[in-house]
Amino acid sequence: MKLRLFYEMNNYESFIYEIDAYHHFLDNNKIHINTPGLNKNRNSSTKKYIDYLKKLFILKNEFTKEKYLELKVLAESEYSNNAWLKEKIKEIEVSNGIKQSKRIIS
């Protein structure tokens, strides 16, 4: 939640500090995070999500079409149920004048 708030405030320095703190927490608490009966990939999936947020933050401020397409595909495949990420991708599209192509079904 804090990462999202720093993203919304466009506060990159605090965002990076929070990522660093989160990585330390995950690395120092592997035994507790990956307890029996819980998802064994929780640690790696959390780090992957944090990395995605970092790329999204950079894209927001330094837009390139290639990075946009890369993150959009990743969001649609791995984070398709995350409404907040969908909203942020949409905001980036609007702010950069990207029009959605409509598929023609024949």
PDB file of N, CA, C and O in Angstrom, residues 7 52 56 59-60 63 68 71-72 75-76 82-102:
ATOM      1  N   TYR A   7       3.753   6.078  -5.297  1.00  0.00           N
ATOM      2  CA  TYR A   7       3.539   6.163  -6.744  1.00  0.00           C
ATOM      3  C   TYR A   7       2.562   7.296  -7.052  1.00  0.00           C
ATOM      4  O   TYR A   7       2.809   8.124  -7.920  1.00  0.00           O
ATOM      5  N   TYR A  52       7.762  -4.864 -10.902  1.00  0.00           N
ATOM      6  CA  TYR A  52       6.790  -4.347 -11.863  1.00  0.00           C
ATOM      7  C   TYR A  52       6.382  -2.920 -11.492  1.00  0.00           C
ATOM      8  O   TYR A  52       6.316  -2.041 -12.355  1.00  0.00           O
ATOM      9  N   LEU A  56       6.777   0.488 -13.648  1.00  0.00           N
ATOM     10  CA  LEU A  56       5.602   1.316 -13.915  1.00  0.00           C
ATOM     11  C   LEU A  56       5.865   2.766 -13.509  1.00  0.00           C
ATOM     12  O   LEU A  56       5.515   3.696 -14.236  1.00  0.00           O
ATOM     13  N   LEU A  59       8.140   4.302 -16.036  1.00  0.00           N
ATOM     14  CA  LEU A  59       7.388   4.535 -17.269  1.00  0.00           C
ATOM     15  C   LEU A  59       6.510   5.776 -17.153  1.00  0.00           C
ATOM     16  O   LEU A  59       6.390   6.552 -18.103  1.00  0.00           O
ATOM     17  N   LYS A  60       5.925   5.954 -16.004  1.00  0.00           N
ATOM     18  CA  LYS A  60       5.060   7.113 -15.767  1.00  0.00           C
ATOM     19  C   LYS A  60       5.819   8.419 -16.010  1.00  0.00           C
ATOM     20  O   LYS A  60       5.260   9.375 -16.536  1.00  0.00           O
ATOM     21  N   PHE A  63       8.356   7.976 -20.344  1.00  0.00           N
ATOM     22  CA  PHE A  63       7.590   7.108 -21.234  1.00  0.00           C
ATOM     23  C   PHE A  63       8.366   6.727 -22.494  1.00  0.00           C
ATOM     24  O   PHE A  63       8.957   7.577 -23.150  1.00  0.00           O
ATOM     25  N   TYR A  68       6.241   0.646 -22.443  1.00  0.00           N
ATOM     26  CA  TYR A  68       4.800   0.628 -22.240  1.00  0.00           C
ATOM     27  C   TYR A  68       4.207  -0.713 -22.703  1.00  0.00           C
ATOM     28  O   TYR A  68       3.446  -1.351 -21.987  1.00  0.00           O
ATOM     29  N   LEU A  71       5.157  -3.618 -20.356  1.00  0.00           N
ATOM     30  CA  LEU A  71       4.416  -3.631 -19.094  1.00  0.00           C
ATOM     31  C   LEU A  71       2.937  -3.935 -19.298  1.00  0.00           C
ATOM     32  O   LEU A  71       2.318  -4.596 -18.477  1.00  0.00           O
ATOM     33  N   LYS A  72       2.380  -3.473 -20.396  1.00  0.00           N
ATOM     34  CA  LYS A  72       0.965  -3.745 -20.672  1.00  0.00           C
ATOM     35  C   LYS A  72       0.733  -5.243 -20.867  1.00  0.00           C
ATOM     36  O   LYS A  72      -0.210  -5.810 -20.317  1.00  0.00           O
ATOM     37  N   ALA A  75       1.059  -6.912 -17.522  1.00  0.00           N
ATOM     38  CA  ALA A  75      -0.120  -6.638 -16.685  1.00  0.00           C
ATOM     39  C   ALA A  75      -1.302  -7.490 -17.113  1.00  0.00           C
ATOM     40  O   ALA A  75      -2.047  -8.002 -16.276  1.00  0.00           O
ATOM     41  N   GLU A  76      -1.477  -7.652 -18.424  1.00  0.00           N
ATOM     42  CA  GLU A  76      -2.603  -8.441 -18.924  1.00  0.00           C
ATOM     43  C   GLU A  76      -2.427  -9.924 -18.662  1.00  0.00           C
ATOM     44  O   GLU A  76      -3.402 -10.639 -18.459  1.00  0.00           O
ATOM     45  N   ASN A  82      -5.758  -7.321 -11.183  1.00  0.00           N
ATOM     46  CA  ASN A  82      -5.385  -6.193 -10.351  1.00  0.00           C
ATOM     47  C   ASN A  82      -5.960  -4.904 -10.948  1.00  0.00           C
ATOM     48  O   ASN A  82      -5.409  -4.333 -11.881  1.00  0.00           O
ATOM     49  N   ALA A  83      -7.061  -4.449 -10.387  1.00  0.00           N
ATOM     50  CA  ALA A  83      -7.762  -3.276 -10.912  1.00  0.00           C
ATOM     51  C   ALA A  83      -6.912  -2.011 -10.817  1.00  0.00           C
ATOM     52  O   ALA A  83      -6.956  -1.162 -11.706  1.00  0.00           O
ATOM     53  N   TRP A  84      -6.131  -1.876  -9.747  1.00  0.00           N
ATOM     54  CA  TRP A  84      -5.296  -0.691  -9.584  1.00  0.00           C
ATOM     55  C   TRP A  84      -4.275  -0.591 -10.713  1.00  0.00           C
ATOM     56  O   TRP A  84      -4.085   0.474 -11.289  1.00  0.00           O
ATOM     57  N   LEU A  85      -3.627  -1.708 -11.052  1.00  0.00           N
ATOM     58  CA  LEU A  85      -2.645  -1.691 -12.133  1.00  0.00           C
ATOM     59  C   LEU A  85      -3.302  -1.369 -13.473  1.00  0.00           C
ATOM     60  O   LEU A  85      -2.745  -0.617 -14.280  1.00  0.00           O
ATOM     61  N   LYS A  86      -4.472  -1.913 -13.709  1.00  0.00           N
ATOM     62  CA  LYS A  86      -5.204  -1.603 -14.942  1.00  0.00           C
ATOM     63  C   LYS A  86      -5.479  -0.104 -15.032  1.00  0.00           C
ATOM     64  O   LYS A  86      -5.334   0.499 -16.092  1.00  0.00           O
ATOM     65  N   GLU A  87      -5.864   0.467 -13.931  1.00  0.00           N
ATOM     66  CA  GLU A  87      -6.154   1.902 -13.882  1.00  0.00           C
ATOM     67  C   GLU A  87      -4.891   2.715 -14.172  1.00  0.00           C
ATOM     68  O   GLU A  87      -4.935   3.704 -14.912  1.00  0.00           O
ATOM     69  N   LYS A  88      -3.759   2.302 -13.618  1.00  0.00           N
ATOM     70  CA  LYS A  88      -2.508   3.044 -13.822  1.00  0.00           C
ATOM     71  C   LYS A  88      -2.027   2.935 -15.270  1.00  0.00           C
ATOM     72  O   LYS A  88      -1.546   3.921 -15.845  1.00  0.00           O
ATOM     73  N   ILE A  89      -2.178   1.768 -15.868  1.00  0.00           N
ATOM     74  CA  ILE A  89      -1.820   1.598 -17.281  1.00  0.00           C
ATOM     75  C   ILE A  89      -2.712   2.499 -18.135  1.00  0.00           C
ATOM     76  O   ILE A  89      -2.239   3.163 -19.061  1.00  0.00           O
ATOM     77  N   LYS A  90      -3.991   2.546 -17.816  1.00  0.00           N
ATOM     78  CA  LYS A  90      -4.941   3.394 -18.547  1.00  0.00           C
ATOM     79  C   LYS A  90      -4.550   4.868 -18.422  1.00  0.00           C
ATOM     80  O   LYS A  90      -4.594   5.613 -19.408  1.00  0.00           O
ATOM     81  N   GLU A  91      -4.154   5.296 -17.225  1.00  0.00           N
ATOM     82  CA  GLU A  91      -3.727   6.681 -17.023  1.00  0.00           C
ATOM     83  C   GLU A  91      -2.499   7.003 -17.873  1.00  0.00           C
ATOM     84  O   GLU A  91      -2.410   8.093 -18.451  1.00  0.00           O
ATOM     85  N   ILE A  92      -1.562   6.080 -17.954  1.00  0.00           N
ATOM     86  CA  ILE A  92      -0.367   6.280 -18.767  1.00  0.00           C
ATOM     87  C   ILE A  92      -0.752   6.366 -20.240  1.00  0.00           C
ATOM     88  O   ILE A  92      -0.224   7.194 -20.980  1.00  0.00           O
ATOM     89  N   GLU A  93      -1.691   5.526 -20.661  1.00  0.00           N
ATOM     90  CA  GLU A  93      -2.161   5.570 -22.050  1.00  0.00           C
ATOM     91  C   GLU A  93      -2.770   6.936 -22.374  1.00  0.00           C
ATOM     92  O   GLU A  93      -2.437   7.539 -23.395  1.00  0.00           O
ATOM     93  N   VAL A  94      -3.633   7.409 -21.505  1.00  0.00           N
ATOM     94  CA  VAL A  94      -4.311   8.683 -21.736  1.00  0.00           C
ATOM     95  C   VAL A  94      -3.308   9.831 -21.736  1.00  0.00           C
ATOM     96  O   VAL A  94      -3.339  10.691 -22.620  1.00  0.00           O
ATOM     97  N   SER A  95      -2.399   9.843 -20.774  1.00  0.00           N
ATOM     98  CA  SER A  95      -1.446  10.956 -20.675  1.00  0.00           C
ATOM     99  C   SER A  95      -0.447  10.978 -21.825  1.00  0.00           C
ATOM    100  O   SER A  95       0.162  12.009 -22.096  1.00  0.00           O
ATOM    101  N   ASN A  96      -0.276   9.848 -22.511  1.00  0.00           N
ATOM    102  CA  ASN A  96       0.668   9.778 -23.620  1.00  0.00           C
ATOM    103  C   ASN A  96      -0.024   9.640 -24.974  1.00  0.00           C
ATOM    104  O   ASN A  96       0.627   9.371 -25.981  1.00  0.00           O
ATOM    105  N   GLY A  97      -1.337   9.811 -24.995  1.00  0.00           N
ATOM    106  CA  GLY A  97      -2.087   9.825 -26.242  1.00  0.00           C
ATOM    107  C   GLY A  97      -2.131   8.498 -26.976  1.00  0.00           C
ATOM    108  O   GLY A  97      -2.199   8.471 -28.200  1.00  0.00           O
ATOM    109  N   ILE A  98      -2.120   7.407 -26.242  1.00  0.00           N
ATOM    110  CA  ILE A  98      -2.181   6.097 -26.868  1.00  0.00           C
ATOM    111  C   ILE A  98      -3.643   5.705 -27.033  1.00  0.00           C
ATOM    112  O   ILE A  98      -4.402   5.689 -26.074  1.00  0.00           O
ATOM    113  N   LYS A  99      -4.004   5.392 -28.255  1.00  0.00           N
ATOM    114  CA  LYS A  99      -5.373   4.984 -28.550  1.00  0.00           C
ATOM    115  C   LYS A  99      -5.442   3.480 -28.587  1.00  0.00           C
ATOM    116  O   LYS A  99      -4.557   2.814 -29.116  1.00  0.00           O
ATOM    117  N   GLN A 100      -6.490   2.956 -28.025  1.00  0.00           N
ATOM    118  CA  GLN A 100      -6.698   1.514 -28.014  1.00  0.00           C
ATOM    119  C   GLN A 100      -7.141   1.038 -29.378  1.00  0.00           C
ATOM    120  O   GLN A 100      -8.058   1.619 -29.961  1.00  0.00           O
ATOM    121  N   SER A 101      -6.467   0.030 -29.873  1.00  0.00           N
ATOM    122  CA  SER A 101      -6.913  -0.541 -31.145  1.00  0.00           C
ATOM    123  C   SER A 101      -8.062  -1.501 -30.856  1.00  0.00           C
ATOM    124  O   SER A 101      -8.061  -2.227 -29.886  1.00  0.00           O
ATOM    125  N   LYS A 102      -9.050  -1.468 -31.726  1.00  0.00           N
ATOM    126  CA  LYS A 102     -10.204  -2.348 -31.558  1.00  0.00           C
ATOM    127  C   LYS A 102     -10.042  -3.529 -32.506  1.00  0.00           C
ATOM    128  O   LYS A 102      -9.736  -3.357 -33.660  1.00  0.00           O
TER     129      LYS A 102
END
